[in-house]
């Protein structure tokens, strides 16, 4: 008998399907070699002397399998209660061959049944196929079930706030994520931190900008003590209504959250007003996030440039590298009195060091096993409050998968430039000369990474030939800029830059969202000079096909992106001088 159930000569009309019998004791189908009508014996107590047992095929002279067959429905029994000789296979063979031939087949089959071969073993290849199919089936069923359970658990962890924006989790353009760390004390073990009974402030705020092509990211830390304006803020109330909380001028940035009933949407709007950057999503976490995440990844490496002993944050570290987690990790990101100038600006640098090290840990080993991944996911989602656009586990996963393409060495941390407030030494004010170009870099999707502004060979682009100021001839029109922008620009060009051939041509025939400079090929040197003065991006330069006459001016149309002469429209290609910034992959940063 071969593996397909086909018999030897004389019984090759046996239907293989009739040789597989369901055993209710095991729940499996078993091969029963009873092809021609020789019924197997019942239990071993009826076994004839000398018959060989199936469990001991070497004993005796017979070879009939003595294992009991399960009783099948519809099977005829003889007078002794035993299964009738033959079976369906024999009866079908008899019907096909005729009654006389059937008798011979029964006789031959009876002889063959007494000498049937042992059940063949599966080949190694067949065993592998069966095993693989079983494992794959189990993984598919168990995996889907587990994924569903995990999604359910993570969805239950996530808290959401409707801030009136319903942005999709994934976008084709740049992504601006507002990360808010609040000093609310909602968990156990927080008695030494935060403002007791407070609803929480925007204690730590980072605007994370991810480039359109996902090749780089910039994380802008906003000092909590920055004096700024908070705009009117519509907030959703528990009963579903919307309440508009009036804005305030010249107040601390951290009061944009919690105070007067403000929700994260108020911080969202304050950041947009401050930076000119459109926010897509927010994530907010309290003190527990630092403790739980640092525990989930088995600690985060930090560096102290000197011994630290801060009785207020309870942080004690000797100079050198340490792995911190739990309460110690929280103390590290909260300390400020024992490092730097003792201000919030010094603490921001500690937080940037911690976050950079945490990102390195997550990318290197935290996701090395499913259990570790689940620990991190559980810790993160339990600590998070997000906007409705990413308010589910599946949306968060889509969001994370979209952003994880950024290389670690292309993530840059920077701090919004500030100056001491002359009216209140406990607060700071915006350093506009440095902050404005920095904000424009983010607005125009320019990277702050170390190799910015260089070509593939590592060298800066060759400078373009420029015309002297007295040869720059241009008509200026206002096509969307502030009222009086054209005349103000002409005055600035003539008095500050020496461009005596510039004129005010009034209002433009059309409104433009972006400033545009039209010039002829033989005016390229003039255009290069004016573009440098005005800080025009390459996208603003429109060259015509034919050369211009000797006295024909270029045409500068001021668009909605124009703010004032002397304020560059194009963002710089390098981080403005004096702006504190570090890369996330820099392992040599130590708190001093």
Coordinates of C-alpha atoms in Angstrom, one line a residue:
X1 CA 0.0 0.0 0.0
X2 CA 1.5 3.3 -1.0
X3 CA 1.1 6.7 0.8
X4 CA -1.9 7.6 -1.4
X5 CA -3.8 4.5 -0.2
X6 CA -3.7 2.5 -3.4
X7 CA -3.6 -1.2 -3.0
X8 CA -1.5 -3.9 -4.7
X9 CA -2.5 -5.9 -7.7
X10 CA -5.9 -7.3 -7.4
X11 CA -7.3 -4.4 -5.2
X12 CA -6.5 -1.3 -7.2
X13 CA -10.2 -0.3 -7.5
X14 CA -10.3 0.5 -3.8
X15 CA -11.5 4.1 -3.0
X16 CA -8.8 5.7 -0.9
X17 CA -11.3 7.9 0.9
X18 CA -12.8 4.7 2.5
X19 CA -9.5 3.9 4.1
X20 CA -9.4 7.0 6.4
X21 CA -11.7 6.6 9.4
X22 CA -12.5 9.2 12.1
X23 CA -11.4 8.1 15.6
X24 CA -13.6 9.9 18.2
X25 CA -11.0 9.0 20.9
X26 CA -8.3 11.2 19.3
X27 CA -10.3 13.5 17.1
X28 CA -8.2 12.6 14.1
X29 CA -8.6 10.6 10.9
X30 CA -6.5 7.4 10.8
X31 CA -5.5 5.1 8.0
X32 CA -7.4 1.7 8.2
X33 CA -6.1 -0.8 5.7
X34 CA -9.3 -2.9 5.3
X35 CA -9.8 -2.7 1.6
X36 CA -11.5 -5.9 0.5
X37 CA -13.8 -7.2 3.2
X38 CA -11.5 -8.9 5.8
X39 CA -12.8 -7.4 9.0
X40 CA -10.2 -6.7 11.6
X41 CA -10.3 -8.5 14.9
X42 CA -11.9 -6.9 17.9
X43 CA -9.9 -6.6 21.1
X44 CA -6.8 -8.6 21.9
X45 CA -8.8 -11.1 24.0
X46 CA -10.1 -12.6 20.7
X47 CA -6.6 -12.7 19.1
X48 CA -5.7 -16.1 17.7
X49 CA -2.5 -17.8 19.0
X50 CA 0.5 -16.8 17.1
X51 CA -1.1 -13.7 15.6
X52 CA 1.3 -10.7 15.5
X53 CA 0.2 -7.6 17.4
X54 CA 0.2 -4.2 15.9
X55 CA 2.2 -3.0 18.9
X56 CA 4.6 -5.9 18.6
X57 CA 4.8 -6.8 14.9
X58 CA 7.7 -9.2 15.5
X59 CA 5.6 -11.6 17.7
X60 CA 3.6 -14.6 16.3
X61 CA 2.9 -15.5 12.7
X62 CA -0.1 -13.3 11.7
X63 CA 0.0 -9.6 10.9
X64 CA -3.6 -8.4 11.5
X65 CA -3.9 -5.1 13.3
X66 CA -5.7 -5.9 16.6
X67 CA -6.5 -2.3 17.5
X68 CA -10.2 -1.7 17.8
X69 CA -12.0 0.3 15.2
X70 CA -14.6 2.9 16.2
X71 CA -18.1 1.8 15.5
X72 CA -19.5 3.9 12.5
X73 CA -23.1 4.7 11.9
X74 CA -24.9 2.8 9.3
X75 CA -22.5 -0.1 9.3
X76 CA -24.2 -3.6 9.2
X77 CA -23.3 -6.1 11.9
X78 CA -23.4 -9.9 11.9
X79 CA -25.3 -12.0 14.4
X80 CA -22.3 -11.9 16.8
X81 CA -22.4 -8.2 16.9
X82 CA -19.1 -7.8 15.0
X83 CA -18.7 -5.6 11.9
X84 CA -19.7 -7.5 8.7
X85 CA -16.9 -8.8 6.5
X86 CA -16.2 -6.6 3.6
X87 CA -17.1 -2.9 3.9
X88 CA -18.0 -0.1 1.5
X89 CA -14.9 -0.5 -0.6
X90 CA -15.5 -4.2 -1.1
X91 CA -19.2 -3.7 -1.9
X92 CA -18.4 -1.0 -4.5
X93 CA -15.8 -3.2 -6.1
X94 CA -18.3 -6.1 -6.3
X95 CA -20.9 -3.9 -7.8
X96 CA -18.5 -2.7 -10.5
X97 CA -17.1 -6.1 -11.3
X98 CA -20.3 -8.2 -11.0
X99 CA -21.4 -10.7 -8.3
X100 CA -19.1 -13.5 -9.4
X101 CA -16.0 -11.3 -9.8
X102 CA -16.8 -9.7 -6.4
X103 CA -16.6 -13.1 -4.7
X104 CA -13.1 -13.5 -6.1
X105 CA -12.1 -10.1 -5.0
X106 CA -13.4 -10.7 -1.5
X107 CA -11.4 -13.9 -1.3
X108 CA -8.2 -12.3 -2.6
X109 CA -8.8 -9.2 -0.5
X110 CA -9.2 -11.4 2.6
X111 CA -5.8 -13.0 2.0
X112 CA -4.2 -9.6 1.4
X113 CA -5.7 -8.2 4.6
X114 CA -4.0 -10.8 6.6
X115 CA -0.6 -9.7 5.4
X116 CA -1.0 -6.0 5.1
X117 CA 1.9 -3.6 5.5
X118 CA 2.5 -1.4 8.6
X119 CA 1.3 2.2 8.4
X120 CA 3.9 4.1 6.4
X121 CA 5.7 7.0 8.1
X122 CA 5.5 10.5 6.6
X123 CA 8.6 11.7 4.7
X124 CA 10.7 14.4 6.3
X125 CA 9.4 16.8 3.7
X126 CA 5.8 16.0 4.3
X127 CA 6.3 16.4 8.1
X128 CA 7.8 19.8 7.5
X129 CA 4.8 20.9 5.3
X130 CA 2.3 19.7 7.9
X131 CA 4.2 21.4 10.8
X132 CA 4.6 24.7 8.9
X133 CA 0.9 24.8 8.0
X134 CA 0.0 24.2 11.6
X135 CA 2.3 26.9 12.9
X136 CA 1.3 29.4 10.3
X137 CA -2.4 28.7 11.0
X138 CA -1.8 29.2 14.7
X139 CA 0.2 32.4 14.2
X140 CA -2.5 33.8 12.0
X141 CA -5.3 33.1 14.4
X142 CA -3.4 33.8 17.6
X143 CA -1.7 36.9 16.1
X144 CA -4.9 38.4 14.9
X145 CA -6.5 37.8 18.3
X146 CA -3.5 39.2 20.1
X147 CA -3.4 42.3 17.9
X148 CA -7.0 42.9 18.5
X149 CA -6.6 42.6 22.2
X150 CA -3.5 44.9 22.2
X151 CA -5.4 47.5 20.1
X152 CA -8.3 47.3 22.5
X153 CA -5.9 47.8 25.5
X154 CA -4.0 50.6 23.9
X155 CA -7.2 52.4 22.7
X156 CA -8.4 52.2 26.3
X157 CA -5.2 53.8 27.6
X158 CA -5.3 56.9 25.3
X159 CA -7.0 60.0 26.4
X160 CA -8.2 62.5 23.8
X161 CA -9.1 66.2 23.7
X162 CA -11.1 67.8 20.9
X163 CA -9.3 71.0 20.1
X164 CA -11.4 71.9 17.1
X165 CA -8.9 70.4 14.6
X166 CA -9.4 67.1 12.9
X167 CA -6.2 66.6 10.9
X168 CA -5.4 63.2 9.4
X169 CA -2.8 61.0 11.1
X170 CA -0.7 60.9 7.9
X171 CA 0.0 63.7 5.5
X172 CA 2.1 64.2 2.3
X173 CA 3.5 67.5 3.6
X174 CA 5.6 68.5 6.6
X175 CA 4.4 67.5 10.0
X176 CA 4.4 69.8 13.1
X177 CA 3.8 67.9 16.4
X178 CA 3.4 69.8 19.6
X179 CA 4.8 67.9 22.6
X180 CA 3.6 69.2 25.9
X181 CA 4.9 68.1 29.3
X182 CA 2.6 69.3 32.1
X183 CA 3.5 69.6 35.8
X184 CA 0.1 68.2 36.9
X185 CA 0.4 65.9 39.9
X186 CA -2.0 63.1 39.1
X187 CA 0.1 60.0 39.9
X188 CA 1.5 58.4 42.9
X189 CA 4.9 59.4 44.1
X190 CA 4.7 63.0 42.7
X191 CA 4.5 64.7 46.1
X192 CA 7.9 66.3 45.6
X193 CA 7.1 67.8 42.2
X194 CA 4.7 70.2 40.6
X195 CA 2.2 72.6 42.0
X196 CA -0.1 70.8 44.4
X197 CA -3.7 70.9 43.4
X198 CA -2.9 72.6 40.1
X199 CA -4.5 71.6 36.8
X200 CA -1.1 71.8 35.3
X201 CA 0.9 74.2 33.2
X202 CA 2.8 73.9 29.9
X203 CA 5.9 73.2 31.9
X204 CA 7.9 71.6 28.9
X205 CA 6.9 72.4 25.4
X206 CA 8.6 71.2 22.2
X207 CA 7.5 71.9 18.7
X208 CA 8.7 68.9 16.6
X209 CA 8.9 69.7 12.9
X210 CA 9.4 66.8 10.5
X211 CA 10.3 67.7 6.9
X212 CA 8.1 66.9 3.9
X213 CA 10.6 64.3 2.6
X214 CA 11.0 62.8 6.1
X215 CA 14.8 63.2 5.9
X216 CA 15.2 65.5 8.9
X217 CA 13.4 66.9 12.0
X218 CA 13.8 69.9 14.2
X219 CA 12.7 70.0 17.8
X220 CA 12.2 73.6 19.1
X221 CA 12.1 73.9 22.9
X222 CA 10.0 76.9 24.0
X223 CA 10.9 78.3 27.5
X224 CA 8.1 78.2 29.9
X225 CA 8.9 81.6 31.3
X226 CA 8.8 83.4 27.9
X227 CA 6.6 86.4 28.0
X228 CA 4.1 86.2 25.0
X229 CA 0.5 86.7 24.0
X230 CA -2.2 84.0 24.4
X231 CA -5.0 84.3 21.8
X232 CA -8.7 83.7 22.4
X233 CA -9.2 80.0 22.8
X234 CA -12.5 78.0 22.1
X235 CA -12.6 74.9 24.4
X236 CA -15.1 72.0 24.5
X237 CA -17.0 71.7 27.7
X238 CA -18.2 68.4 29.3
X239 CA -21.8 69.1 28.1
X240 CA -20.6 69.4 24.5
X241 CA -20.8 73.1 24.3
X242 CA -17.9 75.4 23.4
X243 CA -16.6 78.1 25.6
X244 CA -14.3 80.8 24.4
X245 CA -11.6 81.7 26.9
X246 CA -10.4 85.3 26.4
X247 CA -6.8 85.7 25.5
X248 CA -4.1 87.6 27.5
X249 CA -1.2 89.8 26.5
X250 CA 2.3 89.8 28.0
X251 CA 2.0 86.7 30.2
X252 CA 4.1 83.6 30.8
X253 CA 3.9 81.0 28.1
X254 CA 3.2 78.2 30.5
X255 CA -0.1 79.8 31.5
X256 CA -1.4 78.8 28.0
X257 CA -2.4 75.5 29.6
X258 CA -4.6 74.8 32.6
X259 CA -5.1 78.3 33.8
X260 CA -8.6 79.9 33.3
X261 CA -9.7 76.5 32.0
X262 CA -7.4 76.4 29.0
X263 CA -6.9 73.0 27.3
X264 CA -4.0 71.9 25.0
X265 CA -5.7 73.6 22.1
X266 CA -4.9 76.9 23.8
X267 CA -1.2 76.1 23.9
X268 CA -1.5 74.9 20.3
X269 CA -2.9 78.3 19.2
X270 CA -0.3 80.2 21.3
X271 CA 2.6 78.3 19.6
X272 CA 1.1 79.0 16.1
X273 CA 0.9 82.7 17.0
X274 CA 4.4 82.8 18.3
X275 CA 6.2 80.9 15.6
X276 CA 4.0 81.3 12.5
X277 CA 4.1 77.5 12.1
X278 CA 0.8 75.5 11.5
X279 CA 0.5 72.7 14.1
X280 CA -0.9 69.3 13.0
X281 CA -1.1 67.3 16.2
X282 CA -0.3 67.5 19.9
X283 CA 0.8 65.0 22.5
X284 CA 0.6 65.8 26.2
X285 CA 2.1 63.8 29.1
X286 CA 2.6 64.4 32.8
X287 CA 5.4 63.4 35.2
X288 CA 4.5 59.7 35.0
X289 CA 5.5 59.5 31.3
X290 CA 9.2 60.0 32.1
X291 CA 9.1 57.5 34.9
X292 CA 7.2 54.8 33.0
X293 CA 8.9 55.2 29.7
X294 CA 12.4 55.1 31.3
X295 CA 11.4 52.0 33.2
X296 CA 10.0 50.4 30.0
X297 CA 13.3 50.7 28.1
X298 CA 15.4 49.6 31.2
X299 CA 16.9 53.0 31.7
X300 CA 18.2 56.0 29.7
X301 CA 21.9 56.9 29.7
X302 CA 22.7 60.5 30.7
X303 CA 25.9 62.4 31.4
X304 CA 26.8 64.8 34.2
X305 CA 29.8 67.1 33.6
X306 CA 30.2 67.6 37.3
X307 CA 28.8 66.2 40.6
X308 CA 25.1 67.1 40.9
X309 CA 23.3 67.4 44.3
X310 CA 20.0 69.2 44.0
X311 CA 17.8 69.0 47.2
X312 CA 14.8 70.4 45.4
X313 CA 14.7 67.7 42.6
X314 CA 16.3 65.1 44.9
X315 CA 18.9 64.3 42.1
X316 CA 22.3 63.1 43.2
X317 CA 24.8 62.1 40.5
X318 CA 28.6 61.9 40.4
X319 CA 30.3 63.3 37.4
X320 CA 30.2 60.9 34.4
X321 CA 27.7 58.7 32.7
X322 CA 24.8 57.1 34.4
X323 CA 21.7 55.0 33.4
X324 CA 18.6 56.6 35.1
X325 CA 15.0 55.4 35.2
X326 CA 11.9 55.9 37.3
X327 CA 12.1 58.6 39.9
X328 CA 15.8 59.3 39.2
X329 CA 15.0 59.9 35.5
X330 CA 12.2 62.3 36.5
X331 CA 14.6 64.1 38.9
X332 CA 17.1 64.5 36.0
X333 CA 14.7 66.3 33.7
X334 CA 13.3 68.4 36.5
X335 CA 16.6 69.6 38.1
X336 CA 17.9 73.1 37.3
X337 CA 19.3 74.6 40.5
X338 CA 22.5 72.5 40.4
X339 CA 23.3 72.9 36.7
X340 CA 24.2 75.8 34.4
X341 CA 22.8 79.1 35.5
X342 CA 20.1 77.5 37.6
X343 CA 17.4 78.7 35.2
X344 CA 14.8 77.0 33.1
X345 CA 17.1 77.4 30.1
X346 CA 19.7 75.1 31.7
X347 CA 17.0 72.5 32.5
X348 CA 15.9 72.6 28.8
X349 CA 19.4 71.4 27.8
X350 CA 19.0 68.5 30.3
X351 CA 15.7 67.6 28.8
X352 CA 17.1 67.7 25.3
X353 CA 19.9 65.4 26.4
X354 CA 17.4 63.0 28.0
X355 CA 15.1 62.9 25.0
X356 CA 17.9 62.4 22.5
X357 CA 19.2 59.5 24.6
X358 CA 15.7 58.0 24.9
X359 CA 15.3 58.2 21.1
X360 CA 18.6 56.4 20.6
X361 CA 17.5 53.7 23.1
X362 CA 14.2 53.2 21.4
X363 CA 15.8 52.9 18.0
X364 CA 18.5 50.5 19.1
X365 CA 17.1 48.0 21.5
X366 CA 13.7 48.9 23.0
X367 CA 11.9 47.3 20.1
X368 CA 14.1 44.2 20.0
X369 CA 11.3 41.9 21.2
X370 CA 7.5 41.9 21.1
X371 CA 7.2 42.0 24.9
X372 CA 9.5 45.0 25.1
X373 CA 7.6 46.7 22.3
X374 CA 4.3 46.1 24.2
X375 CA 5.8 47.5 27.5
X376 CA 6.9 50.7 25.7
X377 CA 3.5 51.0 23.9
X378 CA 1.6 50.5 27.2
X379 CA 3.8 53.0 29.0
X380 CA 3.5 55.6 26.3
X381 CA -0.2 55.3 25.7
X382 CA -1.1 55.3 29.4
X383 CA 0.8 58.6 29.8
X384 CA -0.6 60.3 26.6
X385 CA -3.3 62.7 25.9
X386 CA -3.6 63.5 22.2
X387 CA -5.9 65.3 19.7
X388 CA -8.7 63.4 18.0
X389 CA -6.8 63.2 14.8
X390 CA -4.4 60.6 16.3
X391 CA -6.7 59.5 19.1
X392 CA -6.6 55.7 18.6
X393 CA -3.9 53.0 18.6
X394 CA -4.2 52.4 14.9
X395 CA -3.9 56.2 14.1
X396 CA -1.0 56.5 16.4
X397 CA 0.7 53.5 14.7
X398 CA 0.1 55.1 11.3
X399 CA 1.5 58.4 12.6
X400 CA 4.5 56.8 14.1
X401 CA 5.3 54.7 11.0
X402 CA 5.2 57.8 8.9
X403 CA 7.7 59.7 11.2
X404 CA 10.1 56.9 12.0
X405 CA 11.8 57.3 8.6
X406 CA 13.9 60.2 9.9
X407 CA 17.5 59.3 10.6
X408 CA 18.7 59.9 14.2
X409 CA 21.6 62.1 13.0
X410 CA 19.1 64.4 11.2
X411 CA 17.1 65.2 14.4
X412 CA 18.2 68.6 15.8
X413 CA 17.2 70.1 19.1
X414 CA 17.2 73.9 19.4
X415 CA 15.9 76.4 21.9
X416 CA 13.9 79.4 20.9
X417 CA 16.3 82.4 21.4
X418 CA 15.4 84.7 24.3
X419 CA 16.8 87.6 26.3
X420 CA 16.5 88.5 29.9
X421 CA 13.3 90.5 30.6
X422 CA 14.5 93.9 31.9
X423 CA 11.2 94.4 33.7
X424 CA 11.2 91.0 35.4
X425 CA 14.4 89.0 35.9
X426 CA 12.4 85.8 36.5
X427 CA 11.1 85.8 32.9
X428 CA 12.5 86.1 29.4
X429 CA 11.5 87.8 26.2
X430 CA 11.9 86.8 22.6
X431 CA 15.2 87.6 20.8
X432 CA 13.6 88.5 17.5
X433 CA 16.8 89.0 15.6
X434 CA 17.6 85.3 16.1
X435 CA 14.2 83.9 16.6
X436 CA 12.6 85.2 13.4
X437 CA 15.0 83.6 10.9
X438 CA 14.9 80.4 13.0
X439 CA 11.1 80.3 12.8
X440 CA 11.3 80.9 9.0
X441 CA 13.6 77.9 8.7
X442 CA 10.9 75.8 10.2
X443 CA 8.1 77.5 8.2
X444 CA 10.0 76.9 4.9
X445 CA 11.0 73.3 5.8
X446 CA 14.7 74.0 6.1
X447 CA 16.8 71.7 8.1
X448 CA 19.0 72.6 11.1
X449 CA 21.2 69.6 10.7
X450 CA 25.0 70.1 10.6
X451 CA 25.4 69.5 6.9
X452 CA 22.7 72.0 5.9
X453 CA 23.6 74.3 2.9
X454 CA 26.2 72.0 1.5
X455 CA 26.2 69.9 -1.6
X456 CA 27.1 66.2 -1.8
X457 CA 30.8 67.0 -1.9
X458 CA 30.5 68.8 1.4
X459 CA 31.2 72.3 -0.2
X460 CA 29.0 75.3 -0.3
X461 CA 27.5 76.3 -3.7
X462 CA 29.6 78.8 -5.7
X463 CA 28.4 82.5 -5.3
X464 CA 26.6 84.2 -8.2
X465 CA 28.0 87.4 -9.7
X466 CA 26.2 90.4 -8.3
X467 CA 25.7 93.9 -9.7
X468 CA 26.7 97.0 -7.7
X469 CA 23.8 98.9 -5.9
X470 CA 23.8 101.9 -8.3
X471 CA 23.0 99.6 -11.3
X472 CA 20.0 97.8 -9.7
X473 CA 16.9 99.1 -11.5
X474 CA 13.5 97.8 -10.2
X475 CA 9.8 98.8 -10.0
X476 CA 8.2 97.7 -6.8
X477 CA 4.5 97.0 -6.5
X478 CA 2.4 95.8 -3.6
X479 CA 0.6 92.5 -4.4
X480 CA -0.5 91.4 -0.9
X481 CA 2.0 92.9 1.6
X482 CA 1.1 95.3 4.4
X483 CA -0.4 98.7 3.5
X484 CA 2.3 101.1 2.2
X485 CA 4.8 98.2 1.7
X486 CA 5.9 99.3 -1.7
X487 CA 6.9 102.8 -0.7
X488 CA 8.5 101.6 2.5
X489 CA 10.5 99.1 0.5
X490 CA 11.6 101.8 -2.1
X491 CA 12.7 104.1 0.8
X492 CA 14.7 101.3 2.3
X493 CA 16.4 100.3 -1.0
X494 CA 17.4 103.9 -1.8
X495 CA 18.5 105.0 1.7
X496 CA 19.9 101.8 3.2
X497 CA 21.2 99.9 0.1
X498 CA 22.0 102.8 -2.3
X499 CA 19.6 101.5 -5.1
X500 CA 18.7 104.9 -6.5
X501 CA 17.0 103.4 -9.6
X502 CA 14.2 101.8 -7.5
X503 CA 10.7 103.2 -7.9
X504 CA 7.2 102.7 -6.4
X505 CA 4.9 101.4 -9.1
X506 CA 1.8 101.3 -6.9
X507 CA -0.5 98.3 -6.4
X508 CA -0.1 95.2 -8.4
X509 CA -2.9 93.9 -10.7
X510 CA -3.1 90.6 -8.9
X511 CA -2.6 89.4 -5.3
X512 CA 0.2 87.0 -4.7
X513 CA 0.7 84.6 -1.8
X514 CA 4.4 84.7 -2.3
X515 CA 6.7 87.6 -3.4
X516 CA 8.0 87.4 -7.0
X517 CA 10.9 89.0 -8.9
X518 CA 10.7 89.0 -12.7
X519 CA 14.0 89.8 -14.6
X520 CA 15.6 89.2 -18.0
X521 CA 18.6 87.1 -18.6
X522 CA 20.9 90.1 -19.0
X523 CA 19.6 91.3 -15.5
X524 CA 20.7 88.2 -13.6
X525 CA 23.4 90.1 -11.8
X526 CA 20.9 92.8 -10.6
X527 CA 18.5 90.0 -9.6
X528 CA 21.2 88.3 -7.5
X529 CA 21.9 91.6 -5.7
X530 CA 18.3 92.3 -5.0
X531 CA 17.5 88.7 -3.9
X532 CA 20.3 88.9 -1.4
X533 CA 19.1 92.2 0.0
X534 CA 15.4 91.0 0.3
X535 CA 16.2 87.5 1.3
X536 CA 14.3 86.0 -1.6
X537 CA 14.0 82.2 -2.1
X538 CA 14.9 80.7 -5.4
X539 CA 11.2 80.0 -6.0
X540 CA 10.6 83.8 -6.1
X541 CA 12.9 84.4 -9.0
X542 CA 11.2 84.3 -12.5
X543 CA 13.5 84.8 -15.5
X544 CA 12.1 85.8 -18.8
X545 CA 13.3 84.5 -22.2
X546 CA 14.4 87.7 -23.9
X547 CA 17.0 90.3 -22.8
X548 CA 15.7 93.6 -21.5
X549 CA 16.5 97.1 -22.9
X550 CA 19.0 99.3 -21.3
X551 CA 16.5 101.3 -19.1
X552 CA 13.9 98.6 -18.6
X553 CA 13.5 97.8 -14.8
X554 CA 13.0 94.5 -13.1
X555 CA 9.6 93.9 -11.5
X556 CA 9.3 93.1 -7.8
X557 CA 5.8 92.2 -6.6
X558 CA 5.5 92.0 -2.8
X559 CA 3.3 89.1 -1.8
X560 CA 1.5 88.1 1.4
X561 CA 4.7 86.5 2.7
X562 CA 6.4 90.0 2.8
X563 CA 6.5 91.5 6.3
X564 CA 9.0 94.4 6.1
X565 CA 12.1 95.5 4.2
X566 CA 15.2 94.1 5.8
X567 CA 13.3 91.0 7.1
X568 CA 14.3 88.2 4.8
X569 CA 11.5 86.3 3.0
X570 CA 13.7 83.3 2.5
X571 CA 14.7 81.3 5.5
X572 CA 18.5 80.9 6.1
X573 CA 20.1 77.6 5.0
X574 CA 22.2 77.5 8.2
X575 CA 21.2 77.8 11.8
X576 CA 21.4 81.4 12.9
X577 CA 24.5 82.3 14.8
X578 CA 24.0 82.2 18.6
X579 CA 21.0 79.7 18.5
X580 CA 21.6 76.8 20.9
X581 CA 21.2 73.5 19.0
X582 CA 22.4 69.9 19.3
X583 CA 21.9 66.7 17.3
X584 CA 20.0 63.8 18.8
X585 CA 22.8 61.4 18.0
X586 CA 25.4 63.4 19.9
X587 CA 26.5 61.2 22.8
X588 CA 29.1 63.6 24.1
X589 CA 26.7 66.1 25.7
X590 CA 27.1 66.4 29.5
X591 CA 25.2 68.6 32.0
X592 CA 27.5 71.2 33.5

